[in-house]
PDB file of C-alpha atoms in Angstrom:
ATOM      1  CA  MET A   1     137.717 -16.284  77.239  1.00  0.00           C
ATOM      2  CA  ARG A   2     140.242 -15.300  74.569  1.00  0.00           C
ATOM      3  CA  ARG A   3     138.587 -12.025  74.245  1.00  0.00           C
ATOM      4  CA  GLY A   4     138.704 -11.407  77.924  1.00  0.00           C
ATOM      5  CA  MET A   5     142.527 -12.167  77.955  1.00  0.00           C
ATOM      6  CA  LEU A   6     143.212  -9.332  75.622  1.00  0.00           C
ATOM      7  CA  GLY A   7     142.961  -6.245  78.370  1.00  0.00           C
ATOM      8  CA  PHE A   8     141.268  -3.051  78.269  1.00  0.00           C
ATOM      9  CA  THR A   9     139.288  -1.769  75.206  1.00  0.00           C
ATOM     10  CA  LEU A  10     139.574   1.714  73.970  1.00  0.00           C
ATOM     11  CA  ILE A  11     136.040   2.124  75.123  1.00  0.00           C
ATOM     12  CA  ASP A  12     137.302   1.483  78.690  1.00  0.00           C
ATOM     13  CA  VAL A  13     140.048   3.917  78.513  1.00  0.00           C
ATOM     14  CA  LEU A  14     138.088   6.623  77.377  1.00  0.00           C
ATOM     15  CA  VAL A  15     135.406   6.083  79.900  1.00  0.00           C
ATOM     16  CA  SER A  16     138.352   5.831  82.541  1.00  0.00           C
ATOM     17  CA  THR A  17     139.670   9.183  81.243  1.00  0.00           C
ATOM     18  CA  VAL A  18     136.261  10.824  81.420  1.00  0.00           C
ATOM     19  CA  ILE A  19     135.878   9.867  84.956  1.00  0.00           C
ATOM     20  CA  LEU A  20     139.264  10.979  86.160  1.00  0.00           C
ATOM     21  CA  ALA A  21     138.803  14.241  84.443  1.00  0.00           C
ATOM     22  CA  VAL A  22     135.409  14.659  86.007  1.00  0.00           C
ATOM     23  CA  LEU A  23     136.772  13.774  89.498  1.00  0.00           C
ATOM     24  CA  GLY A  24     139.874  16.305  88.903  1.00  0.00           C
ATOM     25  CA  VAL A  25     137.544  19.017  88.002  1.00  0.00           C
ATOM     26  CA  LEU A  26     135.253  18.431  91.047  1.00  0.00           C
ATOM     27  CA  ALA A  27     138.505  18.460  93.145  1.00  0.00           C
ATOM     28  CA  HIS A  28     140.052  21.556  91.704  1.00  0.00           C
ATOM     29  CA  ARG A  29     136.566  23.281  92.407  1.00  0.00           C
ATOM     30  CA  GLY A  30     136.624  22.190  95.941  1.00  0.00           C
ATOM     31  CA  VAL A  31     140.120  23.255  96.667  1.00  0.00           C
ATOM     32  CA  ALA A  32     139.207  26.895  94.886  1.00  0.00           C
ATOM     33  CA  ASP A  33     135.980  27.087  96.957  1.00  0.00           C
ATOM     34  CA  THR A  34     138.229  26.201 100.152  1.00  0.00           C
ATOM     35  CA  ARG A  35     140.638  28.564  99.506  1.00  0.00           C
ATOM     36  CA  ILE A  36     138.023  31.227  98.952  1.00  0.00           C
ATOM     37  CA  ALA A  37     136.285  30.304 102.179  1.00  0.00           C
ATOM     38  CA  VAL A  38     139.451  30.530 104.065  1.00  0.00           C
ATOM     39  CA  GLU A  39     140.526  34.045 102.607  1.00  0.00           C
ATOM     40  CA  ARG A  40     137.099  35.407 103.360  1.00  0.00           C
ATOM     41  CA  THR A  41     137.483  34.036 106.890  1.00  0.00           C
ATOM     42  CA  ARG A  42     140.943  35.444 107.250  1.00  0.00           C
ATOM     43  CA  GLU A  43     139.566  38.864 105.959  1.00  0.00           C
ATOM     44  CA  HIS A  44     136.585  38.759 108.483  1.00  0.00           C
ATOM     45  CA  MET A  45     139.065  37.999 111.363  1.00  0.00           C
ATOM     46  CA  THR A  46     141.078  40.840 110.407  1.00  0.00           C
ATOM     47  CA  ARG A  47     138.334  43.163 110.322  1.00  0.00           C
ATOM     48  CA  VAL A  48     137.111  41.894 113.634  1.00  0.00           C
ATOM     49  CA  ARG A  49     140.346  42.544 115.247  1.00  0.00           C
ATOM     50  CA  GLU A  50     140.560  46.117 113.697  1.00  0.00           C
ATOM     51  CA  VAL A  51     137.349  47.041 115.186  1.00  0.00           C
ATOM     52  CA  GLN A  52     138.089  45.571 118.550  1.00  0.00           C
ATOM     53  CA  ARG A  53     141.354  47.606 118.661  1.00  0.00           C
ATOM     54  CA  ALA A  54     139.732  50.772 117.625  1.00  0.00           C
ATOM     55  CA  VAL A  55     136.922  50.432 120.068  1.00  0.00           C
ATOM     56  CA  THR A  56     139.169  49.338 123.148  1.00  0.00           C
ATOM     57  CA  LEU A  57     141.343  52.307 122.608  1.00  0.00           C
ATOM     58  CA  MET A  58     138.879  54.856 122.376  1.00  0.00           C
ATOM     59  CA  ALA A  59     137.394  53.264 125.548  1.00  0.00           C
ATOM     60  CA  ALA A  60     140.750  53.256 127.257  1.00  0.00           C
ATOM     61  CA  ASP A  61     141.291  56.936 126.358  1.00  0.00           C
ATOM     62  CA  PHE A  62     137.707  57.830 128.209  1.00  0.00           C
ATOM     63  CA  ARG A  63     138.522  55.722 130.957  1.00  0.00           C
ATOM     64  CA  GLN A  64     141.804  57.508 131.630  1.00  0.00           C
ATOM     65  CA  VAL A  65     140.529  61.229 131.079  1.00  0.00           C
ATOM     66  CA  ALA A  66     142.919  63.299 133.377  1.00  0.00           C
ATOM     67  CA  PRO A  67     141.708  66.501 134.643  1.00  0.00           C
ATOM     68  CA  ARG A  68     144.424  68.515 133.036  1.00  0.00           C
ATOM     69  CA  PRO A  69     143.501  71.488 130.645  1.00  0.00           C
ATOM     70  CA  VAL A  70     145.798  72.332 128.036  1.00  0.00           C
ATOM     71  CA  ARG A  71     147.012  75.828 126.664  1.00  0.00           C
ATOM     72  CA  GLU A  72     145.574  77.147 123.625  1.00  0.00           C
ATOM     73  CA  ALA A  73     147.881  76.959 120.670  1.00  0.00           C
ATOM     74  CA  ILE A  74     147.269  80.713 120.064  1.00  0.00           C
ATOM     75  CA  GLY A  75     146.957  83.198 123.110  1.00  0.00           C
ATOM     76  CA  ASP A  76     146.832  82.777 126.840  1.00  0.00           C
ATOM     77  CA  GLY A  77     143.504  80.823 127.426  1.00  0.00           C
ATOM     78  CA  PHE A  78     143.053  76.989 128.308  1.00  0.00           C
ATOM     79  CA  ARG A  79     141.263  74.328 126.379  1.00  0.00           C
ATOM     80  CA  PRO A  80     139.187  71.957 128.761  1.00  0.00           C
ATOM     81  CA  ALA A  81     140.523  68.516 129.659  1.00  0.00           C
ATOM     82  CA  LEU A  82     137.734  66.955 127.816  1.00  0.00           C
ATOM     83  CA  PHE A  83     136.121  69.027 124.905  1.00  0.00           C
ATOM     84  CA  ARG A  84     133.508  68.272 122.424  1.00  0.00           C
ATOM     85  CA  ASP A  85     132.154  71.256 120.336  1.00  0.00           C
ATOM     86  CA  PRO A  86     129.260  70.188 118.114  1.00  0.00           C
ATOM     87  CA  ASN A  87     130.171  72.710 115.754  1.00  0.00           C
ATOM     88  CA  GLY A  88     133.703  71.758 115.500  1.00  0.00           C
ATOM     89  CA  THR A  89     135.702  69.219 113.040  1.00  0.00           C
ATOM     90  CA  SER A  90     136.618  66.848 115.699  1.00  0.00           C
ATOM     91  CA  LEU A  91     134.707  64.053 117.325  1.00  0.00           C
ATOM     92  CA  VAL A  92     136.546  64.930 120.764  1.00  0.00           C
ATOM     93  CA  GLU A  93     139.493  66.041 122.399  1.00  0.00           C
ATOM     94  CA  LEU A  94     140.773  65.076 125.485  1.00  0.00           C
ATOM     95  CA  SER A  95     143.700  64.490 128.038  1.00  0.00           C
ATOM     96  CA  ARG A  96     144.605  60.868 128.865  1.00  0.00           C
ATOM     97  CA  ALA A  97     146.761  60.115 131.626  1.00  0.00           C
ATOM     98  CA  GLY A  98     149.134  56.968 131.920  1.00  0.00           C
ATOM     99  CA  TRP A  99     151.227  57.454 128.862  1.00  0.00           C
ATOM    100  CA  PRO A 100     153.974  55.179 129.237  1.00  0.00           C
ATOM    101  CA  ASN A 101     157.800  56.417 129.091  1.00  0.00           C
ATOM    102  CA  THR A 102     159.627  53.392 128.730  1.00  0.00           C
ATOM    103  CA  ALA A 103     162.377  55.238 126.886  1.00  0.00           C
ATOM    104  CA  GLY A 104     163.053  57.621 129.754  1.00  0.00           C
ATOM    105  CA  THR A 105     162.201  60.983 127.470  1.00  0.00           C
ATOM    106  CA  PRO A 106     161.690  64.379 129.136  1.00  0.00           C
ATOM    107  CA  ARG A 107     158.194  64.399 128.768  1.00  0.00           C
ATOM    108  CA  GLY A 108     154.945  64.248 130.820  1.00  0.00           C
ATOM    109  CA  THR A 109     152.772  61.265 130.969  1.00  0.00           C
ATOM    110  CA  VAL A 110     149.530  63.051 130.101  1.00  0.00           C
ATOM    111  CA  GLN A 111     148.855  62.580 126.433  1.00  0.00           C
ATOM    112  CA  ARG A 112     146.708  65.129 124.241  1.00  0.00           C
ATOM    113  CA  VAL A 113     144.443  63.142 122.019  1.00  0.00           C
ATOM    114  CA  VAL A 114     142.103  64.166 119.105  1.00  0.00           C
ATOM    115  CA  TYR A 115     139.425  61.767 117.276  1.00  0.00           C
ATOM    116  CA  THR A 116     138.253  62.748 113.854  1.00  0.00           C
ATOM    117  CA  LEU A 117     136.319  60.958 111.078  1.00  0.00           C
ATOM    118  CA  GLU A 118     137.554  61.749 107.759  1.00  0.00           C
ATOM    119  CA  ASN A 119     136.195  60.248 104.598  1.00  0.00           C
ATOM    120  CA  GLY A 120     134.842  57.232 106.474  1.00  0.00           C
ATOM    121  CA  ILE A 121     138.195  56.654 108.165  1.00  0.00           C
ATOM    122  CA  LEU A 122     138.354  56.839 112.182  1.00  0.00           C
ATOM    123  CA  ILE A 123     141.689  58.759 112.908  1.00  0.00           C
ATOM    124  CA  ARG A 124     143.131  59.302 116.270  1.00  0.00           C
ATOM    125  CA  ARG A 125     146.139  62.008 116.672  1.00  0.00           C
ATOM    126  CA  HIS A 126     148.105  62.751 119.792  1.00  0.00           C
ATOM    127  CA  TRP A 127     150.983  65.085 120.288  1.00  0.00           C
ATOM    128  CA  THR A 128     154.482  64.533 122.301  1.00  0.00           C
ATOM    129  CA  VAL A 129     153.904  67.260 124.339  1.00  0.00           C
ATOM    130  CA  THR A 130     150.984  67.906 126.526  1.00  0.00           C
ATOM    131  CA  ASP A 131     150.663  71.572 125.722  1.00  0.00           C
ATOM    132  CA  PRO A 132     151.304  71.554 121.892  1.00  0.00           C
ATOM    133  CA  VAL A 133     151.627  74.892 119.771  1.00  0.00           C
ATOM    134  CA  LEU A 134     151.008  75.409 116.077  1.00  0.00           C
ATOM    135  CA  ALA A 135     154.448  74.248 115.152  1.00  0.00           C
ATOM    136  CA  THR A 136     154.041  70.897 116.942  1.00  0.00           C
ATOM    137  CA  GLU A 137     152.903  68.113 114.498  1.00  0.00           C
ATOM    138  CA  PRO A 138     150.834  65.463 115.941  1.00  0.00           C
ATOM    139  CA  VAL A 139     151.369  61.931 115.311  1.00  0.00           C
ATOM    140  CA  ARG A 140     148.391  60.635 113.205  1.00  0.00           C
ATOM    141  CA  ARG A 141     147.174  56.909 113.064  1.00  0.00           C
ATOM    142  CA  GLU A 142     144.411  55.425 111.089  1.00  0.00           C
ATOM    143  CA  LEU A 143     142.249  53.142 113.293  1.00  0.00           C
ATOM    144  CA  LEU A 144     139.248  51.928 111.278  1.00  0.00           C
ATOM    145  CA  LYS A 145     137.943  52.310 107.841  1.00  0.00           C
ATOM    146  CA  ASP A 146     134.437  52.243 106.373  1.00  0.00           C
ATOM    147  CA  VAL A 147     132.865  54.021 109.352  1.00  0.00           C
ATOM    148  CA  ASP A 148     129.530  55.745 108.298  1.00  0.00           C
ATOM    149  CA  ARG A 149     129.137  57.713 111.736  1.00  0.00           C
ATOM    150  CA  VAL A 150     130.381  58.012 115.119  1.00  0.00           C
ATOM    151  CA  GLU A 151     128.277  59.321 118.065  1.00  0.00           C
ATOM    152  CA  ILE A 152     129.767  60.115 121.412  1.00  0.00           C
ATOM    153  CA  ARG A 153     127.358  61.129 124.383  1.00  0.00           C
ATOM    154  CA  TYR A 154     128.447  62.108 127.850  1.00  0.00           C
ATOM    155  CA  LEU A 155     126.428  61.712 131.277  1.00  0.00           C
ATOM    156  CA  THR A 156     126.432  64.790 133.300  1.00  0.00           C
ATOM    157  CA  SER A 157     126.496  64.997 137.000  1.00  0.00           C
ATOM    158  CA  GLY A 158     122.607  65.469 136.956  1.00  0.00           C
ATOM    159  CA  ARG A 159     122.108  62.050 135.230  1.00  0.00           C
ATOM    160  CA  GLN A 160     121.429  63.580 131.737  1.00  0.00           C
ATOM    161  CA  TRP A 161     123.076  62.536 128.323  1.00  0.00           C
ATOM    162  CA  GLN A 162     124.306  65.192 126.141  1.00  0.00           C
ATOM    163  CA  ALA A 163     126.455  65.354 122.933  1.00  0.00           C
ATOM    164  CA  GLU A 164     128.763  68.297 124.065  1.00  0.00           C
ATOM    165  CA  TRP A 165     131.106  68.594 126.574  1.00  0.00           C
ATOM    166  CA  PRO A 166     131.908  70.566 129.168  1.00  0.00           C
ATOM    167  CA  GLU A 167     128.406  70.376 130.768  1.00  0.00           C
ATOM    168  CA  LEU A 168     125.923  72.890 129.587  1.00  0.00           C
ATOM    169  CA  GLY A 169     125.730  75.985 132.178  1.00  0.00           C
ATOM    170  CA  SER A 170     129.328  74.983 133.986  1.00  0.00           C
ATOM    171  CA  ALA A 171     131.321  78.253 134.811  1.00  0.00           C
ATOM    172  CA  GLY A 172     133.875  79.467 136.887  1.00  0.00           C
ATOM    173  CA  GLY A 173     136.715  77.476 135.318  1.00  0.00           C
ATOM    174  CA  ALA A 174     135.326  74.107 136.745  1.00  0.00           C
ATOM    175  CA  GLU A 175     134.497  73.177 133.396  1.00  0.00           C
ATOM    176  CA  LEU A 176     138.230  73.208 132.321  1.00  0.00           C
ATOM    177  CA  ARG A 177     138.729  70.037 134.484  1.00  0.00           C
ATOM    178  CA  ALA A 178     135.226  68.502 134.417  1.00  0.00           C
ATOM    179  CA  ARG A 179     134.840  65.079 133.554  1.00  0.00           C
ATOM    180  CA  PRO A 180     131.484  63.290 132.941  1.00  0.00           C
ATOM    181  CA  LEU A 181     130.172  60.263 134.818  1.00  0.00           C
ATOM    182  CA  ALA A 182     130.396  58.042 131.763  1.00  0.00           C
ATOM    183  CA  VAL A 183     130.446  57.992 127.866  1.00  0.00           C
ATOM    184  CA  GLU A 184     128.737  56.398 125.379  1.00  0.00           C
ATOM    185  CA  ILE A 185     130.540  55.324 122.262  1.00  0.00           C
ATOM    186  CA  VAL A 186     128.568  54.478 119.162  1.00  0.00           C
ATOM    187  CA  VAL A 187     130.151  53.574 116.047  1.00  0.00           C
ATOM    188  CA  GLU A 188     128.115  52.676 113.017  1.00  0.00           C
ATOM    189  CA  LEU A 189     130.148  50.640 110.368  1.00  0.00           C
ATOM    190  CA  ALA A 190     129.210  49.802 106.651  1.00  0.00           C
ATOM    191  CA  ASP A 191     129.470  46.036 107.200  1.00  0.00           C
ATOM    192  CA  TYR A 192     128.713  45.430 110.779  1.00  0.00           C
ATOM    193  CA  GLY A 193     126.154  48.068 111.615  1.00  0.00           C
ATOM    194  CA  ARG A 194     126.119  49.775 114.975  1.00  0.00           C
ATOM    195  CA  ILE A 195     128.671  48.836 117.815  1.00  0.00           C
ATOM    196  CA  ARG A 196     127.758  50.403 121.274  1.00  0.00           C
ATOM    197  CA  ARG A 197     130.278  50.951 124.166  1.00  0.00           C
ATOM    198  CA  LEU A 198     129.335  52.338 127.728  1.00  0.00           C
ATOM    199  CA  VAL A 199     132.459  53.472 129.510  1.00  0.00           C
ATOM    200  CA  GLU A 200     132.328  54.464 133.139  1.00  0.00           C
ATOM    201  CA  VAL A 201     134.859  57.642 133.911  1.00  0.00           C
ATOM    202  CA  PRO A 202     136.439  57.148 137.230  1.00  0.00           C
ATOM    203  CA  GLY A 203     136.018  60.132 139.396  1.00  0.00           C
TER     204      GLY A 203
END
């Protein structure tokens, strides 16, 4: 009884210290793992929002394609309202209607837009005037990174898909204002794979 009244022994203190140290290490690892999981979730959600914004914007541009050709920067010719040259450097070039003008600046509501893929980055450019000249600098916006490939196809009036626009065989000036029935957008990402979006173009 007298020995039991003396309190904890050195062994008891050492054992308790070791137990507390082990619990502290486990707690620290748990907190660290939780932080890593939270950070990965945040990065994933940020990436998802970026993908959603980019694809939604592309779809909106195609959904609001206006039959408005633009003047060539050099010469007296015109570029079609929707233009895709498979031998060109851009993915697509189009005239987009419904450009809001909340500031009341002296400009139209049709916006000329060009999409390009440069070093794995999907880029959207637009001009502050509908008929830009060589001296008109476009507004550049990086939409999405880590993009492996972008494919755009157009549904012709004959219900055929093709990778270029205007429609093959069109002539007589009608090709300048021609629009497809629908547009298929395929974006291939390094992390999420293929994303496909089908957009109906109002007639």
